[in-house]
Coordinates of N, CA and C in Angstrom, one line a residue:
X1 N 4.8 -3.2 50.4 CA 4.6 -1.8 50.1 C 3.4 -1.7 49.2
X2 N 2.5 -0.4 49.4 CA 1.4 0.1 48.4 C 1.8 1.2 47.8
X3 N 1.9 0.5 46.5 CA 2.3 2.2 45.2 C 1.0 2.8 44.8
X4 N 0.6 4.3 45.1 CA -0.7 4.6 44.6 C -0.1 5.8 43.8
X5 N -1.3 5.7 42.9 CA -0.7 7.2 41.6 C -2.5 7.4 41.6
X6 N -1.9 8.8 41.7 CA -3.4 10.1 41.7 C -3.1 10.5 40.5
X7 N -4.2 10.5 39.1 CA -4.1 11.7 38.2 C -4.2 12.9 38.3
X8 N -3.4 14.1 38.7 CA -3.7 15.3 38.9 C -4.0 15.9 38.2
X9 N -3.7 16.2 36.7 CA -4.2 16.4 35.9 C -3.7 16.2 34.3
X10 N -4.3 16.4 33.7 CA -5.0 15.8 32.3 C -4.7 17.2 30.8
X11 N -4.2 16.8 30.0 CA -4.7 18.1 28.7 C -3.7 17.5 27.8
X12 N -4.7 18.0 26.9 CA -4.1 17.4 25.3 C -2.9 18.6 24.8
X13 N -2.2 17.5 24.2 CA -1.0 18.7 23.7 C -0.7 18.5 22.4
X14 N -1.6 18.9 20.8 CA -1.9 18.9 20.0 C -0.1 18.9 19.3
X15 N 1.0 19.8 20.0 CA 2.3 19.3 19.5 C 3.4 18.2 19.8
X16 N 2.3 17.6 20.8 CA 3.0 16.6 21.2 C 2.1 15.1 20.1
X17 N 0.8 15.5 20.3 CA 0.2 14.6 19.3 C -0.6 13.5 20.6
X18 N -0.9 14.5 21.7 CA -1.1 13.3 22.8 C -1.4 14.1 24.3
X19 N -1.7 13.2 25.2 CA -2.0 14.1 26.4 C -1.2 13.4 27.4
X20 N -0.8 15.0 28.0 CA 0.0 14.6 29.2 C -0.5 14.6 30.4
X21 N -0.1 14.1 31.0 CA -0.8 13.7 32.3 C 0.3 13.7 33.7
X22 N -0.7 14.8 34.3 CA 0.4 14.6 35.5 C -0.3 13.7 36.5
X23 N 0.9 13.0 37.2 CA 0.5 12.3 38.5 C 1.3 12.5 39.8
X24 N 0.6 11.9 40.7 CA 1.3 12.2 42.2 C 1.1 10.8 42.4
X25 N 2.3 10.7 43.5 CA 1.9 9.0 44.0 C 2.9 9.1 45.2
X26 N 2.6 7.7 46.1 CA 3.5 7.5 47.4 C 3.7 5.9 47.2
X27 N 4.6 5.6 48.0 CA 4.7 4.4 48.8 C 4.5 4.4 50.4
X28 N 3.8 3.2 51.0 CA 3.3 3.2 52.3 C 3.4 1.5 52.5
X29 N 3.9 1.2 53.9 CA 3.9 0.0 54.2 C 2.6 0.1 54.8
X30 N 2.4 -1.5 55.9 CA 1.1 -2.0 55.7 C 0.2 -1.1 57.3
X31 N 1.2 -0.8 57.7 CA 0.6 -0.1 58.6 C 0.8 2.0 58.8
X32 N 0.8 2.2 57.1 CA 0.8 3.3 56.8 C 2.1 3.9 57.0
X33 N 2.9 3.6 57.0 CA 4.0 4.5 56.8 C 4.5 5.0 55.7
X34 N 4.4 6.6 55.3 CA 4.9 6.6 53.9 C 6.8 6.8 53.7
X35 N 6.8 6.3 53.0 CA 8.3 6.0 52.5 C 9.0 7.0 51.5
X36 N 7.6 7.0 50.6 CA 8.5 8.5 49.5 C 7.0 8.9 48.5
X37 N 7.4 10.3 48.3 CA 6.1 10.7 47.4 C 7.0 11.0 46.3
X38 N 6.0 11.0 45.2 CA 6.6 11.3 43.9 C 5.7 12.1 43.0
X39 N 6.2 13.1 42.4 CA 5.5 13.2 41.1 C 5.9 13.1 40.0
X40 N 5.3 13.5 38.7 CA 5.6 13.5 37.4 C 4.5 13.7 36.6
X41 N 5.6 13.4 35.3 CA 4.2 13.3 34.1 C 4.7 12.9 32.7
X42 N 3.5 11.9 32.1 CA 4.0 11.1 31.9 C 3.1 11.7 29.7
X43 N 3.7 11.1 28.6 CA 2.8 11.2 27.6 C 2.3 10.2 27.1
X44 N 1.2 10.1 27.2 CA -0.2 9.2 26.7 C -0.3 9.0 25.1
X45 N -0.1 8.3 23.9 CA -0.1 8.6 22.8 C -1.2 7.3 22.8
X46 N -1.9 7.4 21.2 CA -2.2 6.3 20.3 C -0.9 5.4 20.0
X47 N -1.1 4.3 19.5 CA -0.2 3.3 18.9 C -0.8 3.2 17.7
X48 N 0.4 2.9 16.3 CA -0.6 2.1 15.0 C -0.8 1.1 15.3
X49 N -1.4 0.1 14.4 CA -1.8 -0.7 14.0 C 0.4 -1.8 14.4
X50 N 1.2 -1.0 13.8 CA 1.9 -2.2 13.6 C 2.8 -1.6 14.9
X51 N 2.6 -0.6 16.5 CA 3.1 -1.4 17.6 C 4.1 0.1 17.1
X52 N 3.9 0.9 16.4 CA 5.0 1.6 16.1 C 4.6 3.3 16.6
X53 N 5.2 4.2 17.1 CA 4.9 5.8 17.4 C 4.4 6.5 16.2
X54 N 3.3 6.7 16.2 CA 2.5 7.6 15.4 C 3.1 8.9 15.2
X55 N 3.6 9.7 15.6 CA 3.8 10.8 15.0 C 5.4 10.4 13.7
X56 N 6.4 9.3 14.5 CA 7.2 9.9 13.4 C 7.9 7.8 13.3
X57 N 6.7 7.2 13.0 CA 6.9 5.9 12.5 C 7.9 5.3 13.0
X58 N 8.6 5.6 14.4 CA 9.5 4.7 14.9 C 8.8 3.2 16.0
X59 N 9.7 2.4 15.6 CA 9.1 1.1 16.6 C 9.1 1.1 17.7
X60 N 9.8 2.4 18.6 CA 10.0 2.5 19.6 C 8.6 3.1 20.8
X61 N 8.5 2.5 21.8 CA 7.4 3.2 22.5 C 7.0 4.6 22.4
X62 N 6.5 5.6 23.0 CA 6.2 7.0 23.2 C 6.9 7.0 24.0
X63 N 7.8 8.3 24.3 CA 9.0 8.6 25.3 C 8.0 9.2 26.6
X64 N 8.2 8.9 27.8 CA 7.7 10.0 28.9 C 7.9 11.5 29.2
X65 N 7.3 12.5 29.2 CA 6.7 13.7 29.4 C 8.6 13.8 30.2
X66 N 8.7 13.0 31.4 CA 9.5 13.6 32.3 C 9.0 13.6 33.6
X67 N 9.8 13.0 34.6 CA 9.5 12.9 36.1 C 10.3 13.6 37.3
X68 N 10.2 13.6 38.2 CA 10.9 14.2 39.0 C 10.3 13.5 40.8
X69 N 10.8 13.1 41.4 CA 10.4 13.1 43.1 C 11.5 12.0 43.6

């Protein structure tokens, strides 16, 4: 199978502290058949220095925006 993701689009969200980003994507086997489309979107942040979420100092990654397909 081929997983492709399209950026649809892009914008900063000054209360999120980050930009979200929508994408579109499919799966297709090798002779093109698609299997499932998807979208979503996802949030994009900085990291500090110590691996930790910049807005509220937890060690934990940036949470995602939210998906759906």
């Amino acid at each position: 199978l081929t997983l492709e993701w399209t950026v649809a689009a892009c914008r900063f969200k000054p209360s999120l502290a980050g930009h979200v980003v929508e994408v579109e994507g499919s799966a297709r086997d090798a002779a093109g058949i698609v299997y499932t489309t998807g979208r979503g979107a996802v949030l994009v942040r900085a990291r500090s220095a110590g691996g930790g979420d910049l807005a509220h100092g937890s060690p934990e990654p940036a949470a995602a925006a939210g998906g759906h397909g």
